[in-house]
């Protein structure tokens, strides 16, 4: 046991006993893949939630990594005012820059041909 | 300076919370209308979306019946785990039984989020108030039954389940994608059992033929009688996409040739592909038998339900332990 005051373990958060709640399961199919939502399990605590997740989403070796998160701990953001404001954000996207006509004008002005197979131009 | 809010929206207004039926300020009829328009137009519904009670109860009933069938469906197969002919077959059958119980767990989860607690669903099943699929009310008389069930019952089921991967209720559709992937293994396992026995001794071959003859009636009944597409509320709400007859035709189209390929026969003299229509003709299945069986008057209905009741009582201590245990300090 460490002597420093900081080494004292914080009291575990009192999880309500006897209450089943949903836990969301995220799974990684193979190394390097993103974690994707798989589904959910009902459990009274993290230990059982992880156990159920393993049974439901890993028993066929179809996952290399699982995340199990209490549904109530997920912070949800779906506010369209924040995520989909009615403003032109095309300057933040490659598709927002269409210069075909300006390029054609530039070539015409300089007497150049259109280069072949230059995929960078739009 | 231009007020940004005065500009016209540039990006499509498809954000979920902008779906008009989620707008609590609208009255019920208006929300219902928006919801119906969304779903019939191919839109998906998430558990957190507002939905009319008619839709919620319709999805719930559908998913609950499916979950019940997965849970009850393992009982006929379970009876053969201890009698499997080889260790590999025993492992495969055990894994299949575990998968099907797993499917029940996944589906009960989907149903729970629609508002009915799992305990209530189990109690209704045990009390005979809710149903499970007809094929799970019959006895398994020989090892050949295990091959026929895993191959053809699962095949008939997967035809229906594949059509559910695009269900309007998105959590169900996602679950079906996982389930279909697992079911495809069961079909291979079943077909392998059948092909092995068909190429075995004359007695093994006869055993497969006998099992097939016995299961053909229930298999033809499994998708249910023809229904009027325009009156089917499950189709209206796009919970499912295909009618019973479409599913049966699809099943016959894929599997009858594969059955005949093995030199097996089917006990229906009228069965055949009508070249004029491209449809399979068959003797009308016994719909009275179907109704009798799914209302728990099948040959094994009571015994299997009693097994579940006993099992529910015997495992009460597990649920008690899970729910009552005070949290141990980590």
PDB file of N, CA, C and O in Angstrom, chain B residues 206-236:
ATOM      1  N   UNK B 206     -32.739 -43.916 -45.955  1.00  0.00           N
ATOM      2  CA  UNK B 206     -34.177 -44.073 -45.697  1.00  0.00           C
ATOM      3  C   UNK B 206     -34.609 -43.191 -44.533  1.00  0.00           C
ATOM      4  O   UNK B 206     -35.714 -42.647 -44.518  1.00  0.00           O
ATOM      5  N   UNK B 207     -33.734 -43.063 -43.573  1.00  0.00           N
ATOM      6  CA  UNK B 207     -34.033 -42.254 -42.394  1.00  0.00           C
ATOM      7  C   UNK B 207     -34.213 -40.777 -42.776  1.00  0.00           C
ATOM      8  O   UNK B 207     -35.118 -40.097 -42.288  1.00  0.00           O
ATOM      9  N   UNK B 208     -33.358 -40.273 -43.680  1.00  0.00           N
ATOM     10  CA  UNK B 208     -33.489 -38.888 -44.160  1.00  0.00           C
ATOM     11  C   UNK B 208     -34.800 -38.724 -44.927  1.00  0.00           C
ATOM     12  O   UNK B 208     -35.540 -37.759 -44.726  1.00  0.00           O
ATOM     13  N   UNK B 209     -35.098 -39.690 -45.803  1.00  0.00           N
ATOM     14  CA  UNK B 209     -36.335 -39.588 -46.591  1.00  0.00           C
ATOM     15  C   UNK B 209     -37.561 -39.572 -45.671  1.00  0.00           C
ATOM     16  O   UNK B 209     -38.490 -38.794 -45.878  1.00  0.00           O
ATOM     17  N   UNK B 210     -37.520 -40.416 -44.653  1.00  0.00           N
ATOM     18  CA  UNK B 210     -38.656 -40.495 -43.717  1.00  0.00           C
ATOM     19  C   UNK B 210     -38.820 -39.163 -42.979  1.00  0.00           C
ATOM     20  O   UNK B 210     -39.936 -38.657 -42.812  1.00  0.00           O
ATOM     21  N   UNK B 211     -37.694 -38.585 -42.544  1.00  0.00           N
ATOM     22  CA  UNK B 211     -37.760 -37.306 -41.820  1.00  0.00           C
ATOM     23  C   UNK B 211     -38.286 -36.205 -42.749  1.00  0.00           C
ATOM     24  O   UNK B 211     -39.124 -35.387 -42.354  1.00  0.00           O
ATOM     25  N   UNK B 212     -37.798 -36.180 -43.986  1.00  0.00           N
ATOM     26  CA  UNK B 212     -38.236 -35.175 -44.951  1.00  0.00           C
ATOM     27  C   UNK B 212     -39.738 -35.278 -45.195  1.00  0.00           C
ATOM     28  O   UNK B 212     -40.448 -34.267 -45.213  1.00  0.00           O
ATOM     29  N   UNK B 213     -40.240 -36.506 -45.361  1.00  0.00           N
ATOM     30  CA  UNK B 213     -41.677 -36.708 -45.580  1.00  0.00           C
ATOM     31  C   UNK B 213     -42.484 -36.138 -44.403  1.00  0.00           C
ATOM     32  O   UNK B 213     -43.534 -35.531 -44.594  1.00  0.00           O
ATOM     33  N   UNK B 214     -41.974 -36.353 -43.204  1.00  0.00           N
ATOM     34  CA  UNK B 214     -42.687 -35.903 -42.006  1.00  0.00           C
ATOM     35  C   UNK B 214     -42.651 -34.380 -41.865  1.00  0.00           C
ATOM     36  O   UNK B 214     -43.607 -33.765 -41.403  1.00  0.00           O
ATOM     37  N   UNK B 215     -41.505 -33.767 -42.243  1.00  0.00           N
ATOM     38  CA  UNK B 215     -41.351 -32.321 -42.017  1.00  0.00           C
ATOM     39  C   UNK B 215     -41.925 -31.473 -43.138  1.00  0.00           C
ATOM     40  O   UNK B 215     -42.054 -30.256 -43.001  1.00  0.00           O
ATOM     41  N   UNK B 216     -42.236 -32.102 -44.302  1.00  0.00           N
ATOM     42  CA  UNK B 216     -42.636 -31.291 -45.445  1.00  0.00           C
ATOM     43  C   UNK B 216     -43.917 -30.498 -45.190  1.00  0.00           C
ATOM     44  O   UNK B 216     -44.011 -29.310 -45.540  1.00  0.00           O
ATOM     45  N   UNK B 217     -44.892 -31.144 -44.559  1.00  0.00           N
ATOM     46  CA  UNK B 217     -46.154 -30.443 -44.257  1.00  0.00           C
ATOM     47  C   UNK B 217     -45.914 -29.189 -43.419  1.00  0.00           C
ATOM     48  O   UNK B 217     -46.261 -28.064 -43.827  1.00  0.00           O
ATOM     49  N   UNK B 218     -45.298 -29.338 -42.230  1.00  0.00           N
ATOM     50  CA  UNK B 218     -44.999 -28.154 -41.411  1.00  0.00           C
ATOM     51  C   UNK B 218     -44.148 -27.109 -42.145  1.00  0.00           C
ATOM     52  O   UNK B 218     -44.355 -25.904 -41.968  1.00  0.00           O
ATOM     53  N   UNK B 219     -43.207 -27.554 -42.995  1.00  0.00           N
ATOM     54  CA  UNK B 219     -42.385 -26.587 -43.738  1.00  0.00           C
ATOM     55  C   UNK B 219     -43.229 -25.759 -44.705  1.00  0.00           C
ATOM     56  O   UNK B 219     -43.009 -24.555 -44.860  1.00  0.00           O
ATOM     57  N   UNK B 220     -44.193 -26.418 -45.355  1.00  0.00           N
ATOM     58  CA  UNK B 220     -45.043 -25.693 -46.306  1.00  0.00           C
ATOM     59  C   UNK B 220     -45.998 -24.743 -45.585  1.00  0.00           C
ATOM     60  O   UNK B 220     -46.458 -23.755 -46.155  1.00  0.00           O
ATOM     61  N   UNK B 221     -46.308 -25.078 -44.312  1.00  0.00           N
ATOM     62  CA  UNK B 221     -47.209 -24.212 -43.542  1.00  0.00           C
ATOM     63  C   UNK B 221     -46.464 -23.035 -42.895  1.00  0.00           C
ATOM     64  O   UNK B 221     -47.058 -22.030 -42.520  1.00  0.00           O
ATOM     65  N   UNK B 222     -45.151 -23.192 -42.765  1.00  0.00           N
ATOM     66  CA  UNK B 222     -44.370 -22.302 -41.904  1.00  0.00           C
ATOM     67  C   UNK B 222     -44.540 -20.812 -42.207  1.00  0.00           C
ATOM     68  O   UNK B 222     -44.623 -19.995 -41.288  1.00  0.00           O
ATOM     69  N   UNK B 223     -44.598 -20.419 -43.484  1.00  0.00           N
ATOM     70  CA  UNK B 223     -44.709 -18.990 -43.791  1.00  0.00           C
ATOM     71  C   UNK B 223     -46.138 -18.467 -43.679  1.00  0.00           C
ATOM     72  O   UNK B 223     -46.356 -17.257 -43.778  1.00  0.00           O
ATOM     73  N   UNK B 224     -47.097 -19.384 -43.490  1.00  0.00           N
ATOM     74  CA  UNK B 224     -48.472 -18.937 -43.285  1.00  0.00           C
ATOM     75  C   UNK B 224     -49.267 -18.878 -44.576  1.00  0.00           C
ATOM     76  O   UNK B 224     -48.708 -18.928 -45.669  1.00  0.00           O
ATOM     77  N   UNK B 225     -50.604 -18.771 -44.450  1.00  0.00           N
ATOM     78  CA  UNK B 225     -51.463 -18.739 -45.629  1.00  0.00           C
ATOM     79  C   UNK B 225     -51.224 -17.479 -46.459  1.00  0.00           C
ATOM     80  O   UNK B 225     -50.694 -16.496 -45.958  1.00  0.00           O
ATOM     81  N   UNK B 226     -51.636 -17.540 -47.716  1.00  0.00           N
ATOM     82  CA  UNK B 226     -51.556 -16.350 -48.570  1.00  0.00           C
ATOM     83  C   UNK B 226     -52.315 -15.218 -47.908  1.00  0.00           C
ATOM     84  O   UNK B 226     -53.350 -15.431 -47.289  1.00  0.00           O
ATOM     85  N   UNK B 227     -51.786 -14.019 -48.061  1.00  0.00           N
ATOM     86  CA  UNK B 227     -52.496 -12.886 -47.475  1.00  0.00           C
ATOM     87  C   UNK B 227     -52.589 -11.780 -48.512  1.00  0.00           C
ATOM     88  O   UNK B 227     -51.842 -11.758 -49.482  1.00  0.00           O
ATOM     89  N   UNK B 228     -53.520 -10.892 -48.278  1.00  0.00           N
ATOM     90  CA  UNK B 228     -53.719  -9.762 -49.173  1.00  0.00           C
ATOM     91  C   UNK B 228     -52.698  -8.687 -48.812  1.00  0.00           C
ATOM     92  O   UNK B 228     -52.725  -8.131 -47.722  1.00  0.00           O
ATOM     93  N   UNK B 229     -51.782  -8.444 -49.738  1.00  0.00           N
ATOM     94  CA  UNK B 229     -50.695  -7.485 -49.491  1.00  0.00           C
ATOM     95  C   UNK B 229     -51.221  -6.140 -48.992  1.00  0.00           C
ATOM     96  O   UNK B 229     -50.664  -5.538 -48.078  1.00  0.00           O
ATOM     97  N   UNK B 230     -52.344  -5.684 -49.583  1.00  0.00           N
ATOM     98  CA  UNK B 230     -52.830  -4.347 -49.240  1.00  0.00           C
ATOM     99  C   UNK B 230     -53.436  -4.291 -47.836  1.00  0.00           C
ATOM    100  O   UNK B 230     -53.603  -3.220 -47.271  1.00  0.00           O
ATOM    101  N   UNK B 231     -53.768  -5.490 -47.283  1.00  0.00           N
ATOM    102  CA  UNK B 231     -54.378  -5.467 -45.939  1.00  0.00           C
ATOM    103  C   UNK B 231     -53.375  -5.813 -44.853  1.00  0.00           C
ATOM    104  O   UNK B 231     -53.708  -5.804 -43.663  1.00  0.00           O
ATOM    105  N   UNK B 232     -52.136  -6.149 -45.247  1.00  0.00           N
ATOM    106  CA  UNK B 232     -51.144  -6.597 -44.273  1.00  0.00           C
ATOM    107  C   UNK B 232     -50.464  -5.388 -43.629  1.00  0.00           C
ATOM    108  O   UNK B 232     -49.719  -4.660 -44.283  1.00  0.00           O
ATOM    109  N   UNK B 233     -50.757  -5.167 -42.339  1.00  0.00           N
ATOM    110  CA  UNK B 233     -50.216  -3.974 -41.672  1.00  0.00           C
ATOM    111  C   UNK B 233     -48.687  -4.051 -41.511  1.00  0.00           C
ATOM    112  O   UNK B 233     -48.014  -3.033 -41.490  1.00  0.00           O
ATOM    113  N   UNK B 234     -48.149  -5.264 -41.362  1.00  0.00           N
ATOM    114  CA  UNK B 234     -46.689  -5.403 -41.257  1.00  0.00           C
ATOM    115  C   UNK B 234     -46.020  -4.920 -42.538  1.00  0.00           C
ATOM    116  O   UNK B 234     -44.922  -4.355 -42.504  1.00  0.00           O
ATOM    117  N   UNK B 235     -46.693  -5.146 -43.663  1.00  0.00           N
ATOM    118  CA  UNK B 235     -46.135  -4.692 -44.941  1.00  0.00           C
ATOM    119  C   UNK B 235     -46.363  -3.199 -45.107  1.00  0.00           C
ATOM    120  O   UNK B 235     -45.483  -2.465 -45.543  1.00  0.00           O
ATOM    121  N   UNK B 236     -47.557  -2.752 -44.702  1.00  0.00           N
ATOM    122  CA  UNK B 236     -47.841  -1.313 -44.787  1.00  0.00           C
ATOM    123  C   UNK B 236     -46.770  -0.506 -44.058  1.00  0.00           C
ATOM    124  O   UNK B 236     -46.268   0.498 -44.559  1.00  0.00           O
TER     125      UNK B 236
END
